[in-house]
Each structure stands twice: as structure tokens, then as C-alpha cells.
CSV table of C-alpha atoms in Angstrom, one decimal:
chain,number,residue,atom,x,y,z
A,159,MET,CA,7.8,-12.4,-18.7
A,160,VAL,CA,7.6,-15.9,-17.2
A,161,ASN,CA,9.0,-17.5,-20.4
A,162,CYS,CA,12.4,-16.0,-19.7
A,163,LYS,CA,14.9,-18.1,-17.7
A,164,THR,CA,14.6,-17.0,-14.1
A,165,SER,CA,17.6,-14.8,-13.2
A,166,ILE,CA,19.2,-14.8,-9.7
A,167,LEU,CA,21.9,-12.6,-8.4
A,168,ILE,CA,23.9,-14.0,-5.4
A,169,ILE,CA,26.2,-11.7,-3.4
A,170,ASP,CA,28.5,-13.0,-0.7
A,171,ASP,CA,32.0,-12.0,0.2
A,172,GLU,CA,32.8,-15.6,1.4
A,173,LYS,CA,33.8,-17.1,-1.9
A,174,ILE,CA,33.3,-20.8,-0.8
A,175,SER,CA,29.7,-20.0,0.3
A,176,LEU,CA,29.1,-18.0,-2.9
A,177,LYS,CA,30.3,-20.8,-5.1
A,178,HIS,CA,28.1,-23.3,-3.2
A,179,LEU,CA,25.0,-21.1,-3.6
A,180,VAL,CA,25.6,-20.5,-7.4
A,181,ARG,CA,26.0,-24.3,-7.9
A,182,ILE,CA,22.7,-25.0,-6.0
A,183,PHE,CA,20.7,-22.7,-8.3
A,184,GLN,CA,22.4,-23.6,-11.5
A,185,LYS,CA,21.6,-27.3,-10.8
A,186,GLU,CA,17.9,-26.2,-10.5
A,187,GLY,CA,18.1,-24.7,-14.0
A,188,PHE,CA,18.2,-21.0,-12.9
A,189,ASP,CA,20.4,-18.3,-14.6
A,190,ALA,CA,22.5,-17.7,-11.5
A,191,THR,CA,25.2,-15.0,-11.3
A,192,GLY,CA,27.5,-14.8,-8.3
A,193,VAL,CA,29.6,-11.8,-7.2
A,194,SER,CA,31.7,-11.4,-4.1
A,195,ASP,CA,31.8,-7.6,-4.1
A,196,GLY,CA,28.8,-5.3,-3.1
A,197,GLU,CA,30.0,-2.4,-5.3
A,198,LYS,CA,30.0,-4.7,-8.4
A,199,ALA,CA,26.6,-6.0,-7.4
A,200,LEU,CA,25.2,-2.4,-7.4
A,201,GLU,CA,26.5,-1.9,-11.0
A,202,LEU,CA,24.8,-5.1,-12.1
A,203,ILE,CA,21.5,-4.2,-10.5
A,204,ASP,CA,21.8,-0.8,-12.2
A,205,SER,CA,22.2,-2.4,-15.6
A,206,LYS,CA,19.5,-5.1,-15.6
A,207,SER,CA,16.6,-6.5,-13.5
A,208,PHE,CA,16.9,-9.7,-11.6
A,209,ASP,CA,13.9,-11.9,-10.5
A,210,LEU,CA,15.6,-12.7,-7.2
A,211,ILE,CA,18.6,-11.4,-5.3
A,212,LEU,CA,20.2,-13.3,-2.4
A,213,THR,CA,22.7,-11.2,-0.5
A,214,ASP,CA,24.9,-11.5,2.5
A,215,LEU,CA,24.1,-8.8,5.2
A,216,VAL,CA,27.6,-7.8,6.3
A,217,MET,CA,30.2,-7.2,3.6
A,218,GLY,CA,33.0,-4.7,3.2
A,219,LYS,CA,31.9,-1.3,1.9
A,220,THR,CA,28.4,-2.2,0.7
A,221,GLY,CA,26.2,-4.4,2.8
A,222,GLY,CA,23.0,-6.3,2.3
A,223,LEU,CA,20.6,-3.4,3.3
A,224,GLU,CA,22.2,-1.2,0.6
A,225,ILE,CA,21.8,-3.9,-1.9
A,226,LEU,CA,18.1,-4.3,-0.9
A,227,ALA,CA,17.5,-0.6,-1.2
A,228,LYS,CA,19.1,-0.4,-4.6
A,229,ALA,CA,17.2,-3.5,-5.9
A,230,LYS,CA,13.8,-2.2,-4.8
A,231,SER,CA,14.5,1.3,-6.2
A,232,HIS,CA,15.5,-0.2,-9.6
A,233,ASP,CA,12.7,-2.8,-9.8
A,234,PRO,CA,10.2,-2.9,-6.9
A,235,ASP,CA,9.1,-6.4,-8.1
A,236,THR,CA,12.6,-8.0,-7.5
A,237,GLU,CA,12.4,-10.2,-4.5
A,238,VAL,CA,15.4,-10.1,-2.0
A,239,VAL,CA,16.5,-12.7,0.5
A,240,ILE,CA,19.2,-11.8,3.0
A,241,ILE,CA,21.5,-14.5,4.2
A,242,THR,CA,23.8,-13.8,7.1
A,243,GLY,CA,25.8,-15.2,10.0
A,244,TYR,CA,25.4,-11.9,11.9
A,245,GLY,CA,21.7,-11.7,12.4
A,246,SER,CA,20.3,-9.0,14.7
A,247,VAL,CA,16.7,-7.9,15.6
A,248,GLU,CA,17.5,-4.4,14.4
A,249,SER,CA,18.7,-5.4,11.0
A,250,ALA,CA,15.8,-7.9,10.6
A,251,ILE,CA,13.3,-5.2,11.4
A,252,GLU,CA,15.0,-2.7,9.0
A,253,ALA,CA,15.1,-5.3,6.2
A,254,THR,CA,11.4,-6.1,6.7
A,255,LYS,CA,10.5,-2.4,6.5
A,256,MET,CA,12.4,-2.2,3.2
A,257,GLY,CA,10.5,-5.1,1.7
A,258,VAL,CA,12.8,-8.1,2.1
A,259,PHE,CA,11.1,-11.4,1.2
A,260,HIS,CA,12.9,-13.5,3.8
A,261,TYR,CA,15.8,-13.3,6.3
A,262,ILE,CA,17.8,-16.5,7.0
A,263,GLN,CA,21.0,-17.3,8.9
A,264,LYS,CA,24.0,-19.3,8.0
A,265,PRO,CA,25.1,-22.1,8.0
A,266,ILE,CA,23.3,-22.6,4.6
A,267,ARG,CA,20.9,-25.5,4.4
A,268,PRO,CA,20.4,-26.2,0.6
A,269,ASP,CA,16.8,-27.4,1.0
A,270,GLU,CA,15.8,-24.3,3.0
A,271,VAL,CA,17.4,-21.9,0.6
A,272,ARG,CA,15.9,-23.7,-2.5
A,273,HIS,CA,12.4,-23.6,-0.9
A,274,ILE,CA,12.6,-20.0,0.1
A,275,ALA,CA,13.9,-19.0,-3.3
A,276,LYS,CA,11.2,-20.8,-5.2
A,277,GLN,CA,8.5,-19.2,-2.9
A,278,ALA,CA,10.0,-15.7,-3.7
A,279,ILE,CA,10.1,-16.4,-7.4
A,280,LYS,CA,6.5,-17.6,-7.3
A,281,LYS,CA,5.5,-14.4,-5.6
A,282,ARG,CA,7.2,-12.3,-8.2
A,283,GLU,CA,5.6,-14.3,-11.0
A,284,LEU,CA,2.1,-13.8,-9.5
A,285,THR,CA,2.8,-10.1,-9.0
A,286,MET,CA,3.8,-9.7,-12.7
A,287,ARG,CA,1.0,-11.9,-13.9
A,288,VAL,CA,-1.6,-9.7,-12.1
A,289,ARG,CA,0.1,-6.6,-13.6
A,290,GLU,CA,0.1,-8.2,-17.0
A,291,LEU,CA,-3.7,-8.9,-16.8
A,292,GLU,CA,-4.3,-5.3,-15.6
A,293,GLN,CA,-2.3,-3.9,-18.5
A,294,LYS,CA,-3.8,-6.3,-21.1
A,295,PRO,CA,-5.2,-3.4,-23.2
A,296,SER,CA,-1.6,-2.5,-24.0
A,297,GLN,CA,-1.7,-5.2,-26.7
A,298,ASN,CA,-4.1,-2.9,-28.7
A,299,LEU,CA,-1.7,0.0,-28.4
A,300,SER,CA,-3.7,1.9,-25.7
A,301,SER,CA,-0.5,2.2,-23.7
A,302,ILE,CA,0.8,4.6,-26.4
A,303,VAL,CA,-1.1,7.7,-25.3
A,304,GLY,CA,-1.9,10.5,-27.7
A,305,ASN,CA,-3.6,11.3,-31.0
A,306,SER,CA,-1.1,13.6,-32.6
A,307,SER,CA,0.0,12.9,-36.2
A,308,GLY,CA,3.4,11.6,-35.0
A,309,ILE,CA,1.8,9.2,-32.6
A,310,ALA,CA,-0.8,8.1,-35.1
A,311,LEU,CA,1.9,7.3,-37.6
A,312,ILE,CA,3.8,5.2,-35.0
A,313,LYS,CA,0.6,3.2,-34.1
A,314,ARG,CA,-0.1,2.6,-37.8
A,315,THR,CA,3.5,1.4,-38.4
A,316,ILE,CA,3.3,-1.0,-35.4
A,317,ARG,CA,0.1,-2.5,-36.7
A,318,GLN,CA,1.6,-3.0,-40.2
A,319,ILE,CA,4.6,-4.9,-38.8
A,320,GLU,CA,2.9,-7.1,-36.3
A,321,ASN,CA,3.5,-10.2,-38.4
A,322,SER,CA,7.1,-9.2,-39.3
A,323,ASP,CA,10.4,-10.2,-37.7
A,324,SER,CA,12.4,-7.3,-39.2
A,325,ASN,CA,14.7,-5.3,-37.0
A,326,VAL,CA,13.5,-1.9,-35.8
A,327,LEU,CA,15.4,1.3,-35.0
A,328,ILE,CA,13.6,3.8,-32.8
A,329,THR,CA,15.0,7.3,-32.7
A,330,GLY,CA,14.1,10.2,-30.4
A,331,GLU,CA,15.2,12.4,-27.5
A,332,SER,CA,15.8,10.9,-24.0
A,333,GLY,CA,12.6,10.5,-22.0
A,334,SER,CA,10.4,10.5,-25.0
A,335,GLY,CA,9.1,6.9,-24.6
A,336,LYS,CA,11.2,4.8,-26.9
A,337,GLU,CA,11.2,1.7,-24.7
A,338,LEU,CA,7.4,2.0,-24.5
A,339,ILE,CA,7.3,1.7,-28.3
A,340,ALA,CA,9.7,-1.2,-28.2
A,341,LYS,CA,7.4,-3.1,-25.8
A,342,ALA,CA,4.3,-2.3,-27.9
A,343,ILE,CA,6.1,-3.7,-31.0
A,344,HIS,CA,6.8,-6.9,-29.0
A,345,THR,CA,3.4,-7.3,-27.4
A,346,THR,CA,1.6,-7.0,-30.7
A,347,SER,CA,4.0,-9.4,-32.5
A,348,LYS,CA,3.9,-13.2,-32.9
A,349,ARG,CA,6.7,-13.2,-30.3
A,350,LYS,CA,4.5,-11.7,-27.5
A,351,ASP,CA,4.4,-14.9,-25.4
A,352,LYS,CA,8.2,-15.1,-25.3
A,353,CYS,CA,10.9,-13.0,-23.7
A,354,PHE,CA,11.3,-9.2,-23.9
A,355,LEU,CA,14.7,-8.3,-22.6
A,356,ALA,CA,15.8,-4.7,-22.3
A,357,ILE,CA,19.5,-3.8,-22.2
A,358,ASN,CA,20.9,-0.3,-21.7
A,359,CYS,CA,24.2,-0.2,-23.7
A,360,ALA,CA,25.4,2.9,-21.8
A,361,SER,CA,25.3,1.0,-18.5
A,362,PHE,CA,27.9,-1.6,-19.3
A,363,THR,CA,31.6,-1.7,-19.8
A,364,GLU,CA,32.6,-3.5,-23.0
A,365,GLU,CA,33.8,-6.6,-21.1
A,366,LEU,CA,30.7,-6.8,-18.9
A,367,LEU,CA,28.4,-6.3,-22.0
A,368,ALA,CA,30.0,-9.2,-23.8
A,369,ASN,CA,29.7,-11.4,-20.8
A,370,GLU,CA,26.0,-10.5,-20.3
A,371,LEU,CA,25.1,-10.9,-23.9
A,372,PHE,CA,27.0,-14.0,-24.9
A,373,GLY,CA,27.5,-15.7,-21.6
A,374,HIS,CA,30.7,-17.7,-20.8
A,375,GLU,CA,32.1,-21.1,-20.5
A,376,LYS,CA,33.5,-22.4,-17.2
A,377,ASP,CA,37.0,-21.0,-16.5
A,378,ALA,CA,36.7,-18.6,-19.4
A,379,TYR,CA,38.2,-16.0,-17.1
A,380,THR,CA,39.1,-15.6,-13.4
A,381,GLY,CA,35.9,-16.0,-11.4
A,382,ALA,CA,34.0,-17.9,-14.1
A,383,MET,CA,33.1,-20.8,-11.8
A,384,GLN,CA,30.3,-22.2,-13.9
A,385,THR,CA,29.1,-22.1,-17.5
A,386,LYS,CA,26.6,-19.3,-17.9
A,387,ALA,CA,24.1,-18.7,-20.8
A,388,GLY,CA,24.0,-15.1,-22.1
A,389,LEU,CA,21.0,-12.9,-22.5
A,390,ILE,CA,20.9,-13.6,-26.2
A,391,GLU,CA,20.4,-17.4,-25.5
A,392,THR,CA,17.9,-16.6,-22.7
A,393,ALA,CA,15.8,-14.5,-25.1
A,394,ASP,CA,15.6,-17.3,-27.8
A,395,GLY,CA,12.3,-17.0,-29.5
A,396,GLY,CA,11.7,-13.5,-28.1
A,397,THR,CA,12.8,-9.9,-28.5
A,398,ILE,CA,16.0,-8.0,-27.3
A,399,PHE,CA,15.8,-4.3,-26.9
A,400,PHE,CA,19.1,-2.4,-27.0
A,401,ASP,CA,18.6,1.1,-25.6
A,402,GLU,CA,21.2,3.7,-26.2
A,403,VAL,CA,22.7,1.6,-29.0
A,404,GLY,CA,24.8,4.6,-30.1
A,405,ASP,CA,26.9,4.0,-27.0
A,406,MET,CA,27.8,0.4,-28.0
A,407,PRO,CA,31.5,0.0,-28.6
A,408,ILE,CA,32.6,-0.6,-32.2
A,409,SER,CA,34.0,-4.0,-31.4
A,410,MET,CA,30.7,-5.1,-29.8
A,411,GLN,CA,28.8,-3.8,-32.8
A,412,ALA,CA,30.8,-6.2,-35.0
A,413,LYS,CA,30.0,-9.2,-32.7
A,414,LEU,CA,26.3,-8.4,-32.5
A,415,LEU,CA,26.2,-7.9,-36.3
A,416,ARG,CA,27.5,-11.4,-36.7
A,417,VAL,CA,24.8,-12.7,-34.3
A,418,ILE,CA,22.1,-11.0,-36.4
A,419,GLN,CA,23.5,-12.2,-39.7
A,420,GLU,CA,24.4,-15.8,-38.7
A,421,ARG,CA,21.6,-16.3,-36.1
A,422,GLU,CA,24.1,-18.0,-33.7
A,423,VAL,CA,26.1,-17.0,-30.7
A,424,ILE,CA,29.4,-18.2,-29.2
A,425,ARG,CA,30.0,-17.9,-25.5
A,426,VAL,CA,33.0,-16.1,-24.1
A,427,GLY,CA,35.8,-18.7,-23.9
A,428,GLY,CA,33.9,-21.2,-26.1
A,429,THR,CA,34.1,-22.4,-29.7
A,430,LYS,CA,30.7,-24.0,-30.2
A,431,SER,CA,28.1,-22.0,-32.2
A,432,ILE,CA,24.6,-22.0,-30.5
A,433,PRO,CA,21.6,-21.3,-32.8
A,434,VAL,CA,19.4,-18.4,-31.6
A,435,ASN,CA,16.1,-17.0,-32.9
A,436,ILE,CA,15.7,-13.4,-31.8
A,437,ARG,CA,14.2,-10.1,-33.0
A,438,VAL,CA,16.3,-7.0,-32.4
A,439,ILE,CA,14.9,-3.6,-31.6
A,440,CYS,CA,17.2,-0.7,-30.9
A,441,ALA,CA,16.8,2.9,-29.7
A,442,THR,CA,19.0,5.9,-29.7
A,443,ASN,CA,19.0,9.6,-29.1
A,444,LYS,CA,22.0,10.1,-31.3
A,445,ASP,CA,22.5,10.8,-35.0
A,446,LEU,CA,23.7,7.4,-36.1
A,447,LYS,CA,24.1,8.5,-39.8
A,448,LYS,CA,26.5,11.2,-38.7
A,449,MET,CA,28.3,8.7,-36.5
A,450,CYS,CA,28.8,6.4,-39.5
A,451,LYS,CA,30.4,9.2,-41.4
A,452,THR,CA,32.8,9.9,-38.5
A,453,GLY,CA,33.6,6.2,-38.0
A,454,THR,CA,32.2,5.9,-34.5
A,455,PHE,CA,29.3,3.6,-35.7
A,456,ARG,CA,29.5,0.8,-38.2
A,457,GLU,CA,27.6,1.5,-41.3
A,458,ASP,CA,26.9,-2.2,-42.0
A,459,PHE,CA,25.5,-2.6,-38.5
A,460,TYR,CA,23.4,0.6,-38.9
A,461,PHE,CA,21.8,-0.8,-42.1
A,462,ARG,CA,21.1,-4.1,-40.4
A,463,LEU,CA,19.3,-2.3,-37.5
A,464,ASN,CA,17.5,0.4,-39.6
A,465,VAL,CA,15.2,-2.0,-41.5
A,466,ILE,CA,12.1,-0.4,-40.0
A,467,PRO,CA,12.8,3.2,-38.7
A,468,ILE,CA,10.4,4.7,-36.2
A,469,HIS,CA,10.9,8.3,-34.9
A,470,MET,CA,9.4,9.2,-31.5
A,471,PRO,CA,8.6,12.9,-31.5
A,472,SER,CA,9.6,15.0,-28.4
A,473,LEU,CA,6.8,16.1,-26.2
A,474,SER,CA,7.2,19.7,-27.3
A,475,GLU,CA,6.5,18.5,-30.9
A,476,ARG,CA,3.1,17.0,-29.8
A,477,LYS,CA,1.7,19.4,-27.3
A,478,GLU,CA,-1.8,18.4,-28.3
A,479,ASP,CA,-1.2,15.1,-26.5
A,480,ILE,CA,-0.3,16.7,-23.1
A,481,PRO,CA,-3.8,16.9,-21.6
A,482,GLN,CA,-4.4,13.2,-22.5
A,483,LEU,CA,-1.0,12.2,-21.1
A,484,ALA,CA,-1.4,14.2,-18.0
A,485,ALA,CA,-4.8,12.5,-17.3
A,486,TYR,CA,-3.2,9.1,-18.0
A,487,PHE,CA,-0.5,9.7,-15.4
A,488,LEU,CA,-2.9,11.1,-12.9
A,489,ARG,CA,-5.0,7.9,-13.1
A,490,ARG,CA,-1.9,5.9,-12.5
A,491,TYR,CA,-0.7,7.8,-9.4
A,492,GLU,CA,-4.2,8.4,-8.0
A,493,LYS,CA,-4.3,4.6,-7.3
A,494,ASN,CA,-1.5,5.1,-4.7
A,495,SER,CA,-3.4,8.0,-3.1
A,496,VAL,CA,-6.2,8.0,-0.6
A,497,LYS,CA,-7.6,11.2,-2.3
A,498,LYS,CA,-9.9,11.2,-5.3
A,499,ILE,CA,-8.5,13.6,-7.8
A,500,ASN,CA,-10.8,14.4,-10.8
A,501,GLY,CA,-8.6,16.5,-13.0
A,502,PHE,CA,-6.7,19.7,-13.4
A,503,SER,CA,-7.6,23.4,-13.0
A,504,ASP,CA,-7.6,25.5,-16.2
A,505,GLU,CA,-4.6,27.4,-15.0
A,506,VAL,CA,-2.6,24.2,-14.4
A,507,LEU,CA,-3.5,22.8,-17.8
A,508,ARG,CA,-2.4,26.1,-19.4
A,509,ILE,CA,1.0,25.8,-17.7
A,510,LEU,CA,1.4,22.1,-18.5
A,511,ILE,CA,0.7,22.8,-22.2
A,512,ASN,CA,3.0,25.8,-22.5
A,513,TYR,CA,5.9,24.3,-20.7
A,514,GLU,CA,8.7,23.0,-23.0
A,515,TYR,CA,9.7,19.7,-21.2
A,516,PRO,CA,13.4,19.3,-21.8
A,517,GLY,CA,13.0,15.9,-20.1
A,518,ASN,CA,10.1,14.9,-22.3
A,519,VAL,CA,7.3,12.5,-21.2
A,520,ARG,CA,9.4,11.3,-18.3
A,521,GLU,CA,9.5,14.9,-16.9
A,522,LEU,CA,5.7,15.2,-17.4
A,523,GLU,CA,5.2,12.0,-15.5
A,524,ASN,CA,7.4,13.2,-12.6
A,525,ILE,CA,5.4,16.5,-12.5
A,526,ILE,CA,2.1,14.7,-12.3
A,527,GLU,CA,3.4,12.3,-9.6
A,528,HIS,CA,4.6,15.3,-7.6
A,529,ALA,CA,1.3,17.2,-8.0
A,530,SER,CA,-0.9,14.1,-7.1
A,531,SER,CA,1.1,13.7,-3.9
A,532,MET,CA,0.7,17.4,-3.0
A,533,ALA,CA,-2.9,17.8,-4.0
A,534,GLN,CA,-5.4,18.7,-1.1
A,535,SER,CA,-8.5,19.1,-3.2
A,536,SER,CA,-10.4,17.2,-5.8
A,537,GLN,CA,-8.3,18.7,-8.6
A,538,ILE,CA,-4.7,19.6,-9.2
A,539,GLU,CA,-4.2,23.3,-8.5
A,540,LEU,CA,-1.3,25.7,-9.3
A,541,LYS,CA,0.1,25.3,-5.7
A,542,ASP,CA,0.4,21.5,-6.3
A,543,LEU,CA,2.9,21.9,-9.1
A,544,PRO,CA,6.7,21.9,-8.6
A,545,PRO,CA,7.9,25.5,-7.8
A,546,ASP,CA,10.2,25.9,-10.8
A,547,LEU,CA,7.3,25.0,-13.1
A,548,THR,CA,5.1,27.9,-11.8
A,549,SER,CA,8.0,30.5,-11.9
A,550,LEU,CA,6.8,31.7,-15.3
A,551,ASP,CA,3.7,33.1,-13.5
A,552,SER,CA,6.1,35.4,-11.4
A,553,PHE,CA,6.4,37.5,-14.5
A,554,THR,CA,2.8,38.8,-14.2
A,555,PHE,CA,2.4,42.5,-13.5
A,556,ASN,CA,1.1,43.6,-10.0
A,557,PRO,CA,0.6,47.4,-9.8
A,558,ASP,CA,0.7,47.3,-6.0
A,559,ASN,CA,4.1,45.7,-5.9
A,560,GLN,CA,6.6,48.2,-4.3
A,561,ASN,CA,9.6,46.3,-5.7
A,562,LEU,CA,8.9,46.6,-9.4
A,563,LYS,CA,11.8,45.6,-11.6
A,564,THR,CA,13.1,47.4,-14.7
A,565,LEU,CA,12.3,46.0,-18.1
A,566,GLU,CA,16.0,45.0,-18.5
A,567,GLU,CA,15.9,43.1,-15.2
A,568,MET,CA,12.7,41.3,-16.2
A,569,GLU,CA,14.1,40.4,-19.6
A,570,SER,CA,17.3,39.1,-18.0
A,571,GLU,CA,15.4,36.9,-15.6
A,572,TYR,CA,13.1,35.5,-18.2
A,573,ILE,CA,16.0,34.7,-20.6
A,574,GLN,CA,17.8,33.0,-17.8
A,575,TRP,CA,14.6,31.0,-16.9
A,576,VAL,CA,14.1,29.8,-20.5
A,577,LEU,CA,17.8,28.8,-20.8
A,578,GLU,CA,17.6,26.7,-17.6
A,579,HIS,CA,14.5,24.9,-18.8
A,580,VAL,CA,16.0,23.9,-22.1
A,581,ASP,CA,19.3,22.8,-20.6
A,582,TYR,CA,21.0,25.9,-22.1
A,583,LYS,CA,20.3,24.9,-25.7
A,584,LYS,CA,20.5,28.3,-27.3
A,585,SER,CA,18.7,27.3,-30.6
A,586,LYS,CA,15.7,26.0,-28.5
A,587,ALA,CA,15.8,29.1,-26.3
A,588,SER,CA,15.8,31.5,-29.2
A,589,GLU,CA,12.9,29.6,-30.7
A,590,ILE,CA,10.8,30.0,-27.5
A,591,LEU,CA,11.8,33.6,-27.1
A,592,GLY,CA,10.8,34.4,-30.7
A,593,ILE,CA,14.2,35.8,-31.7
A,594,ASP,CA,17.0,34.5,-33.9
A,595,ARG,CA,20.2,33.0,-32.3
A,596,ALA,CA,22.3,36.1,-33.2
A,597,SER,CA,19.8,38.3,-31.3
A,598,LEU,CA,20.0,36.0,-28.3
A,599,TYR,CA,23.8,36.1,-28.3
A,600,ARG,CA,23.7,39.9,-28.4
A,601,LYS,CA,21.3,40.0,-25.5
A,602,LEU,CA,23.4,37.6,-23.4
A,603,LYS,CA,26.5,39.6,-24.1
A,604,ARG,CA,24.8,42.8,-23.1
A,605,LEU,CA,23.4,41.2,-19.9
A,606,GLU,CA,26.8,39.9,-18.9
A,607,LYS,CA,28.2,43.5,-18.6
């Protein structure tokens, strides 16, 4: 959101040039991060979104075009400016095709770089503003698709806490839509006009997470050329969403617990306490209660987070929502298609409803994106679905087939198919097959002979 401090990532293997650029943008009030290594830049881009990236074209192992590709795949709205002393027509054309905002040559002229950067940021803000207006209905929870009892309970809870600042813990399987719930909580709250920052705890090393969250003072460590505000400071007045909080190191849990309790943060290498006003929403696919018992998650931290618990059901637990979700995703991806697609054939709907979705809503979305790209008629047909999704239909009987299989062969293939589609979770497979786990183990042992 535009209320957040604009974040800029600068990548240049010439350290003097890098330091100069970082200083230019920090003086302008931007949250500027500088790195001299392309590989480290890729890690940073993987872990968070930047409003603008300025990158050198020619660097050691990872160059500017690789940075550009990664940035656009992670967040298509991130604007990228390539700065280089080795310009060529070919690289400029390639960068333009990949969506670069601007391509300028060294030596760096501060006024030019500032002007281009501000134009790029303005473009990003306009793009996001348009999207925000298009998605305005999300504030009345219409972005949470479905009418199943589990989803109805979540919507009711979000409405009940819209005037609250209490911390929220969202549990549920990977891909079930926990971040969507976190965003809905934020956009219906009194903090909706402030920052919403999402951080994936599993994407950071402990050292990098501390630096990102708390910021650092100048010279706090080698390479800390300037004072940098952390994400907690940046989100002041808003909401921070910690995804995969079960992967947060124990020592970091203690530090964040202090921030929540004391409502203040101390930068790395600093001594001054900085007051902060944030709401914390966390999500996990792990059993934190069990982790507390084994000592891998702090119990006091758990109780601070779990003030308002929300459980996001898996897609297999709310199959009645699948037709509505499928239609929602079809409308989204139809916008990118020249074809007008009105819906799904009955056969396709049957398959979509019966499938188990080990990847949850994220997997359903991928299936619909694939099908909408492949569709040749006004509705999604069986042939438009990914091949592995339709393999269940290969078990239908055809009396004219000269290569009929034995019952044992058919059983073996079907059991293998089910296991593959539930990531070899035997309890889930036995439930789908309608047998107990002991029977499944016996069949697997017999089939191995």
C-alpha cells in the first residue's frame, strides 16, 4: 500500500557506485537496501517484494537480466531499472521485452537516476491503485470465496474483530489461503489505510530475518554503510503478517515477543528503543501446541499470538465451495484470454469436485489457469484439464479394448494413482480408498511382491 515507506533494492558489484546510489535514495527518504552480489539479491527478492529495483547489467555469476526475470516472476508490479557501463542493443532489446522500466548507462548522474526512479515508483503506485479500486469489494469479504460452514465461520469471525487490535493466529494446510484471510482481516480493520507487510519466516536465515525486521544502525556489521529502518518500523500503524511462523528460530521468537509486549523495537547494533504500533497476524501449517511441548516453539510466544485463533479448512474439507471457486478463478484468468469462456462441462465439474487437491486452493487455481489457456470452445472441456487430473477416467471399462488388465493390475494402478495425488500420505489414501490403514499396508506389501 502507498502508506508504506517505498522500498528500493540496489545491486551493483562496484562497491563505490553502490554506496553512492544507496546514499542518493536514503537522502530522498526511501528505504534503500544495497547488495553487491547477484546471488544474495535473488535471495532477497525471493523473501520480500520491492517497489523498485536498480541493478547493474554485468556482474559475476548473476547479471541484471537474471535479476529482472526473478523480480518480475516474484512480483510483476515491481519496476526494474538497469544501470550499466556495458550497454548493447541486444541487451537493451531483451530487457525491454522482459518489462524493464528504463535502461541507463554509467557514469551515474544523480538527477537523472532520481528522476527515473521517481517515475518508476509513480507508475507502480498507479498500477496498484487501479488494482485496489478494482478489488474494492474485498473489503466486504467477497474475496473469501465460498459458503461452506468453515468459510462462513471465518467471515463471521473477521466481522466480529474488525474493531479489535488483537493478534490473530491462522492455522491450515499449505495452499489453503491463509494469507488471503490475513489480508481480509487487515482491510476490514481500522488499520486498513496503513501498511500490510507479509514476511515468510521460512525464507530467511536468522541473521537476515533480524536485519529485515529490526533494521540496523550504521556500521552495525560489515557492509552496513547507512542506518536502515526495519520492517517493523516501516509498518508502524499497520499490520505485519508472519507466514510459516512455525519456522521462526527460537531466539527470534523471544525478540519478537518483546516487541509485541513492549511495543518498541531496537535496531541491530543500536541501544535506543523506538516506539511502534503494529498488529501481528501469524499463519502456520504446523501444530504449534505440539512444538511447545517438544521445546521447539516458545509457549509464551504462542499464547501471545493465539489471542484470536482462525482455522482455514483444506479444500477437501469444503468441496461444496469448489464450483464457486472454479468460477471465480475462471473469471480472473479469462481476462487474460481473447476467448470468452462461459463455464465448465458437467464432466469437468465432476472431476474437479471429486479430486482431493493435496495442494489445496493454490492447486485448483493452477488447474483453472491451465484449462483456460488450453480451452478452444466456450466452456472448459475434459481435454483442457491437466493430463494427470483426468487419469482417473482411464479406469473406465471398454469392452472393445484388446489390452484389458487384470483386477489386480487395475487395483495396483489405482492405489498408486491415489498415493501420488495425496503425496503418499497413507492415512489420506486409505480414507479415499475406503479401507483402513492396516488393509492398505497389506495390499501394498502384496503388490510389491
